[in-house]
mmCIF file with all atom_site columns, C-alpha atoms in Angstrom:
data_model
loop_
_atom_site.group_PDB
_atom_site.id
_atom_site.type_symbol
_atom_site.label_atom_id
_atom_site.label_alt_id
_atom_site.label_comp_id
_atom_site.label_asym_id
_atom_site.label_entity_id
_atom_site.label_seq_id
_atom_site.pdbx_PDB_ins_code
_atom_site.Cartn_x
_atom_site.Cartn_y
_atom_site.Cartn_z
_atom_site.occupancy
_atom_site.B_iso_or_equiv
_atom_site.pdbx_formal_charge
_atom_site.auth_seq_id
_atom_site.auth_comp_id
_atom_site.auth_asym_id
_atom_site.auth_atom_id
_atom_site.pdbx_PDB_model_num
ATOM 1   C CA . UNK A 1 1   ? -10.190 26.874  13.917  1.00 53.00 ? 170 UNK A CA 1
ATOM 2   C CA . UNK A 1 2   ? -8.173  24.232  11.007  1.00 71.00 ? 171 UNK A CA 1
ATOM 3   C CA . UNK A 1 3   ? -5.139  25.640  12.033  1.00 78.00 ? 172 UNK A CA 1
ATOM 4   C CA . UNK A 1 4   ? -5.438  25.237  15.319  1.00 72.00 ? 173 UNK A CA 1
ATOM 5   C CA . UNK A 1 5   ? -6.546  21.435  14.722  1.00 68.00 ? 174 UNK A CA 1
ATOM 6   C CA . UNK A 1 6   ? -3.414  20.968  12.138  1.00 73.00 ? 175 UNK A CA 1
ATOM 7   C CA . UNK A 1 7   ? -1.006  22.113  15.343  1.00 75.00 ? 176 UNK A CA 1
ATOM 8   C CA . UNK A 1 8   ? -3.037  19.582  17.628  1.00 67.00 ? 177 UNK A CA 1
ATOM 9   C CA . UNK A 1 9   ? -2.654  16.926  15.509  1.00 69.00 ? 178 UNK A CA 1
ATOM 10  C CA . UNK A 1 10  ? 0.646   17.402  15.238  1.00 70.00 ? 179 UNK A CA 1
ATOM 11  C CA . UNK A 1 11  ? 2.248   17.899  18.617  1.00 70.00 ? 180 UNK A CA 1
ATOM 12  C CA . UNK A 1 12  ? -0.280  14.857  19.797  1.00 67.00 ? 181 UNK A CA 1
ATOM 13  C CA . UNK A 1 13  ? -1.726  12.541  17.740  1.00 65.00 ? 182 UNK A CA 1
ATOM 14  C CA . UNK A 1 14  ? 0.512   12.279  14.548  1.00 61.00 ? 183 UNK A CA 1
ATOM 15  C CA . UNK A 1 15  ? 2.250   9.097   14.072  1.00 58.00 ? 184 UNK A CA 1
ATOM 16  C CA . UNK A 1 16  ? 4.367   8.021   11.106  1.00 54.00 ? 185 UNK A CA 1
ATOM 17  C CA . UNK A 1 17  ? 2.756   5.700   8.965   1.00 65.00 ? 186 UNK A CA 1
ATOM 18  C CA . UNK A 1 18  ? 4.750   3.284   7.238   1.00 73.00 ? 187 UNK A CA 1
ATOM 19  C CA . UNK A 1 19  ? 5.172   4.276   3.511   1.00 78.00 ? 188 UNK A CA 1
ATOM 20  C CA . UNK A 1 20  ? 5.453   1.688   0.596   1.00 83.00 ? 189 UNK A CA 1
ATOM 21  C CA . UNK A 1 21  ? 9.268   1.392   -0.935  1.00 86.00 ? 190 UNK A CA 1
ATOM 22  C CA . UNK A 1 22  ? 8.256   1.745   -4.733  1.00 89.00 ? 191 UNK A CA 1
ATOM 23  C CA . UNK A 1 23  ? 10.458  -0.340  -6.877  1.00 90.00 ? 192 UNK A CA 1
ATOM 24  C CA . UNK A 1 24  ? 12.597  1.210   -9.995  1.00 90.00 ? 193 UNK A CA 1
ATOM 25  C CA . UNK A 1 25  ? 10.885  -0.926  -12.450 1.00 91.00 ? 194 UNK A CA 1
ATOM 26  C CA . UNK A 1 26  ? 7.223   0.879   -11.815 1.00 92.00 ? 195 UNK A CA 1
ATOM 27  C CA . UNK A 1 27  ? 8.125   4.505   -13.019 1.00 91.00 ? 196 UNK A CA 1
ATOM 28  C CA . UNK A 1 28  ? 9.970   2.235   -15.952 1.00 93.00 ? 197 UNK A CA 1
ATOM 29  C CA . UNK A 1 29  ? 6.730   0.670   -16.787 1.00 92.00 ? 198 UNK A CA 1
ATOM 30  C CA . UNK A 1 30  ? 4.737   4.061   -16.236 1.00 93.00 ? 199 UNK A CA 1
ATOM 31  C CA . UNK A 1 31  ? 6.802   5.673   -18.947 1.00 93.00 ? 200 UNK A CA 1
ATOM 32  C CA . UNK A 1 32  ? 6.130   2.048   -21.769 1.00 91.00 ? 201 UNK A CA 1
ATOM 33  C CA . UNK A 1 33  ? 4.772   2.625   -24.867 1.00 92.00 ? 202 UNK A CA 1
ATOM 34  C CA . UNK A 1 34  ? 2.719   -0.311  -24.176 1.00 91.00 ? 203 UNK A CA 1
ATOM 35  C CA . UNK A 1 35  ? -0.660  0.663   -23.184 1.00 90.00 ? 204 UNK A CA 1
ATOM 36  C CA . UNK A 1 36  ? -1.546  -2.235  -20.699 1.00 92.00 ? 205 UNK A CA 1
ATOM 37  C CA . UNK A 1 37  ? 2.021   -1.994  -18.935 1.00 94.00 ? 206 UNK A CA 1
ATOM 38  C CA . UNK A 1 38  ? 1.491   1.831   -18.375 1.00 95.00 ? 207 UNK A CA 1
ATOM 39  C CA . UNK A 1 39  ? -2.055  0.833   -16.874 1.00 94.00 ? 208 UNK A CA 1
ATOM 40  C CA . UNK A 1 40  ? -1.071  -1.740  -14.707 1.00 94.00 ? 209 UNK A CA 1
ATOM 41  C CA . UNK A 1 41  ? 1.793   0.398   -13.570 1.00 95.00 ? 210 UNK A CA 1
ATOM 42  C CA . UNK A 1 42  ? -0.534  3.347   -12.750 1.00 94.00 ? 211 UNK A CA 1
ATOM 43  C CA . UNK A 1 43  ? -2.830  0.990   -10.728 1.00 93.00 ? 212 UNK A CA 1
ATOM 44  C CA . UNK A 1 44  ? -0.440  -0.269  -8.435  1.00 94.00 ? 213 UNK A CA 1
ATOM 45  C CA . UNK A 1 45  ? 1.375   2.699   -7.757  1.00 94.00 ? 214 UNK A CA 1
ATOM 46  C CA . UNK A 1 46  ? -1.614  4.691   -6.898  1.00 92.00 ? 215 UNK A CA 1
ATOM 47  C CA . UNK A 1 47  ? -2.689  1.932   -4.607  1.00 92.00 ? 216 UNK A CA 1
ATOM 48  C CA . UNK A 1 48  ? 0.813   1.495   -3.042  1.00 91.00 ? 217 UNK A CA 1
ATOM 49  C CA . UNK A 1 49  ? 1.197   5.230   -2.448  1.00 90.00 ? 218 UNK A CA 1
ATOM 50  C CA . UNK A 1 50  ? -2.436  4.902   -0.535  1.00 89.00 ? 219 UNK A CA 1
ATOM 51  C CA . UNK A 1 51  ? -1.340  1.998   1.380   1.00 89.00 ? 220 UNK A CA 1
ATOM 52  C CA . UNK A 1 52  ? 1.185   0.306   3.008   1.00 90.00 ? 221 UNK A CA 1
ATOM 53  C CA . UNK A 1 53  ? 2.409   -2.695  1.149   1.00 90.00 ? 222 UNK A CA 1
ATOM 54  C CA . UNK A 1 54  ? 5.056   -5.464  1.555   1.00 91.00 ? 223 UNK A CA 1
ATOM 55  C CA . UNK A 1 55  ? 7.706   -5.809  -1.129  1.00 91.00 ? 224 UNK A CA 1
ATOM 56  C CA . UNK A 1 56  ? 7.087   -9.177  -2.116  1.00 93.00 ? 225 UNK A CA 1
ATOM 57  C CA . UNK A 1 57  ? 3.399   -8.552  -1.971  1.00 93.00 ? 226 UNK A CA 1
ATOM 58  C CA . UNK A 1 58  ? 3.846   -5.633  -4.104  1.00 94.00 ? 227 UNK A CA 1
ATOM 59  C CA . UNK A 1 59  ? 5.594   -7.609  -7.049  1.00 94.00 ? 228 UNK A CA 1
ATOM 60  C CA . UNK A 1 60  ? 3.051   -10.354 -7.070  1.00 95.00 ? 229 UNK A CA 1
ATOM 61  C CA . UNK A 1 61  ? -0.016  -7.586  -7.657  1.00 95.00 ? 230 UNK A CA 1
ATOM 62  C CA . UNK A 1 62  ? 2.346   -5.910  -9.771  1.00 95.00 ? 231 UNK A CA 1
ATOM 63  C CA . UNK A 1 63  ? 2.504   -9.536  -11.812 1.00 96.00 ? 232 UNK A CA 1
ATOM 64  C CA . UNK A 1 64  ? -1.158  -9.998  -11.681 1.00 96.00 ? 233 UNK A CA 1
ATOM 65  C CA . UNK A 1 65  ? -1.737  -6.875  -12.799 1.00 95.00 ? 234 UNK A CA 1
ATOM 66  C CA . UNK A 1 66  ? 0.342   -6.618  -15.883 1.00 96.00 ? 235 UNK A CA 1
ATOM 67  C CA . UNK A 1 67  ? -0.924  -9.884  -16.793 1.00 96.00 ? 236 UNK A CA 1
ATOM 68  C CA . UNK A 1 68  ? -4.550  -8.815  -16.136 1.00 96.00 ? 237 UNK A CA 1
ATOM 69  C CA . UNK A 1 69  ? -4.152  -5.674  -18.125 1.00 96.00 ? 238 UNK A CA 1
ATOM 70  C CA . UNK A 1 70  ? -2.358  -7.602  -21.045 1.00 96.00 ? 239 UNK A CA 1
ATOM 71  C CA . UNK A 1 71  ? -5.045  -10.127 -21.150 1.00 96.00 ? 240 UNK A CA 1
ATOM 72  C CA . UNK A 1 72  ? -7.845  -7.388  -21.137 1.00 95.00 ? 241 UNK A CA 1
ATOM 73  C CA . UNK A 1 73  ? -5.626  -5.367  -24.196 1.00 94.00 ? 242 UNK A CA 1
ATOM 74  C CA . UNK A 1 74  ? -5.487  -9.061  -26.185 1.00 95.00 ? 243 UNK A CA 1
ATOM 75  C CA . UNK A 1 75  ? -9.455  -9.395  -25.629 1.00 95.00 ? 244 UNK A CA 1
ATOM 76  C CA . UNK A 1 76  ? -9.781  -5.914  -27.157 1.00 93.00 ? 245 UNK A CA 1
ATOM 77  C CA . UNK A 1 77  ? -7.579  -6.310  -29.581 1.00 93.00 ? 246 UNK A CA 1
ATOM 78  C CA . UNK A 1 78  ? -9.000  -9.651  -30.834 1.00 94.00 ? 247 UNK A CA 1
ATOM 79  C CA . UNK A 1 79  ? -12.380 -9.202  -30.962 1.00 91.00 ? 248 UNK A CA 1
ATOM 80  C CA . UNK A 1 80  ? -13.377 -5.459  -31.320 1.00 91.00 ? 249 UNK A CA 1
ATOM 81  C CA . UNK A 1 81  ? -16.920 -5.734  -32.190 1.00 93.00 ? 250 UNK A CA 1
ATOM 82  C CA . UNK A 1 82  ? -18.292 -9.349  -30.151 1.00 94.00 ? 251 UNK A CA 1
ATOM 83  C CA . UNK A 1 83  ? -18.778 -7.655  -27.044 1.00 93.00 ? 252 UNK A CA 1
ATOM 84  C CA . UNK A 1 84  ? -20.154 -11.026 -25.384 1.00 94.00 ? 253 UNK A CA 1
ATOM 85  C CA . UNK A 1 85  ? -16.961 -12.752 -26.235 1.00 94.00 ? 254 UNK A CA 1
ATOM 86  C CA . UNK A 1 86  ? -14.277 -10.147 -24.886 1.00 94.00 ? 255 UNK A CA 1
ATOM 87  C CA . UNK A 1 87  ? -16.496 -9.337  -21.888 1.00 94.00 ? 256 UNK A CA 1
ATOM 88  C CA . UNK A 1 88  ? -16.320 -13.406 -21.215 1.00 95.00 ? 257 UNK A CA 1
ATOM 89  C CA . UNK A 1 89  ? -12.511 -13.523 -21.540 1.00 95.00 ? 258 UNK A CA 1
ATOM 90  C CA . UNK A 1 90  ? -11.712 -10.173 -19.499 1.00 94.00 ? 259 UNK A CA 1
ATOM 91  C CA . UNK A 1 91  ? -14.346 -11.367 -16.770 1.00 95.00 ? 260 UNK A CA 1
ATOM 92  C CA . UNK A 1 92  ? -12.018 -15.119 -16.981 1.00 96.00 ? 261 UNK A CA 1
ATOM 93  C CA . UNK A 1 93  ? -8.846  -12.561 -16.755 1.00 96.00 ? 262 UNK A CA 1
ATOM 94  C CA . UNK A 1 94  ? -10.157 -11.040 -13.640 1.00 94.00 ? 263 UNK A CA 1
ATOM 95  C CA . UNK A 1 95  ? -10.774 -14.427 -11.858 1.00 96.00 ? 264 UNK A CA 1
ATOM 96  C CA . UNK A 1 96  ? -7.360  -15.688 -12.767 1.00 96.00 ? 265 UNK A CA 1
ATOM 97  C CA . UNK A 1 97  ? -5.708  -12.488 -11.442 1.00 95.00 ? 266 UNK A CA 1
ATOM 98  C CA . UNK A 1 98  ? -7.506  -12.416 -8.169  1.00 95.00 ? 267 UNK A CA 1
ATOM 99  C CA . UNK A 1 99  ? -6.629  -16.323 -7.720  1.00 96.00 ? 268 UNK A CA 1
ATOM 100 C CA . UNK A 1 100 ? -2.693  -15.418 -8.412  1.00 96.00 ? 269 UNK A CA 1
ATOM 101 C CA . UNK A 1 101 ? -3.175  -12.900 -5.744  1.00 95.00 ? 270 UNK A CA 1
ATOM 102 C CA . UNK A 1 102 ? -4.935  -14.981 -3.336  1.00 94.00 ? 271 UNK A CA 1
ATOM 103 C CA . UNK A 1 103 ? -2.119  -17.468 -3.709  1.00 95.00 ? 272 UNK A CA 1
ATOM 104 C CA . UNK A 1 104 ? 0.872   -14.975 -3.906  1.00 95.00 ? 273 UNK A CA 1
ATOM 105 C CA . UNK A 1 105 ? -0.148  -12.328 -1.053  1.00 94.00 ? 274 UNK A CA 1
ATOM 106 C CA . UNK A 1 106 ? -0.727  -12.307 2.542   1.00 93.00 ? 275 UNK A CA 1
ATOM 107 C CA . UNK A 1 107 ? -4.110  -12.675 3.444   1.00 93.00 ? 276 UNK A CA 1
ATOM 108 C CA . UNK A 1 108 ? -4.312  -9.129  5.055   1.00 93.00 ? 277 UNK A CA 1
ATOM 109 C CA . UNK A 1 109 ? -2.565  -7.428  1.974   1.00 92.00 ? 278 UNK A CA 1
ATOM 110 C CA . UNK A 1 110 ? -5.358  -9.616  -0.467  1.00 93.00 ? 279 UNK A CA 1
ATOM 111 C CA . UNK A 1 111 ? -7.990  -8.640  1.788   1.00 93.00 ? 280 UNK A CA 1
ATOM 112 C CA . UNK A 1 112 ? -7.303  -4.613  1.985   1.00 92.00 ? 281 UNK A CA 1
ATOM 113 C CA . UNK A 1 113 ? -6.944  -4.723  -1.766  1.00 92.00 ? 282 UNK A CA 1
ATOM 114 C CA . UNK A 1 114 ? -10.186 -6.270  -2.569  1.00 90.00 ? 283 UNK A CA 1
ATOM 115 C CA . UNK A 1 115 ? -12.242 -3.764  -0.301  1.00 90.00 ? 284 UNK A CA 1
ATOM 116 C CA . UNK A 1 116 ? -10.361 -0.997  -1.783  1.00 87.00 ? 285 UNK A CA 1
ATOM 117 C CA . UNK A 1 117 ? -11.548 -1.440  -4.971  1.00 80.00 ? 286 UNK A CA 1
ATOM 118 C CA . UNK A 1 118 ? -14.487 -2.868  -4.122  1.00 82.00 ? 287 UNK A CA 1
ATOM 119 C CA . UNK A 1 119 ? -15.328 0.655   -2.238  1.00 80.00 ? 288 UNK A CA 1
ATOM 120 C CA . UNK A 1 120 ? -13.949 2.122   -5.733  1.00 75.00 ? 289 UNK A CA 1
ATOM 121 C CA . UNK A 1 121 ? -16.384 0.503   -7.672  1.00 73.00 ? 290 UNK A CA 1
ATOM 122 C CA . UNK A 1 122 ? -19.228 1.307   -5.995  1.00 76.00 ? 291 UNK A CA 1
ATOM 123 C CA . UNK A 1 123 ? -18.664 5.103   -5.504  1.00 74.00 ? 292 UNK A CA 1
ATOM 124 C CA . UNK A 1 124 ? -17.694 5.473   -9.259  1.00 76.00 ? 293 UNK A CA 1
ATOM 125 C CA . UNK A 1 125 ? -18.974 2.475   -10.954 1.00 71.00 ? 294 UNK A CA 1
ATOM 126 C CA . UNK A 1 126 ? -17.136 0.019   -13.003 1.00 65.00 ? 295 UNK A CA 1
ATOM 127 C CA . UNK A 1 127 ? -14.807 1.019   -15.347 1.00 57.00 ? 296 UNK A CA 1
ATOM 128 C CA . UNK A 1 128 ? -13.530 -2.069  -16.575 1.00 54.00 ? 297 UNK A CA 1
#
């Protein structure tokens, strides 16, 4: 049955999806020894493979994620035993990230990104 469904889908309803063009700097950042660069690049790469993102929006997304991960790493490094200060710094960094993305990305890409991570948080819980 699944073979028949696959053939049917390919023959009659298969449409080519736009694919995101991933710049060469993202795979380089994945191999980076810096933790925050690797985490930001992996987040952007995973999202870009799943959703179509314009190149300008992808650059803005990468820059926002890099800044956020760097500030998050710095807050965890500076205040390892002061959870309330560390969490406040991380929350403010996340607000700055979303403000930066809202200003520099198209409205559709921003909305799609926010809903993707909102659904992911509801399904798996927060991991910040």
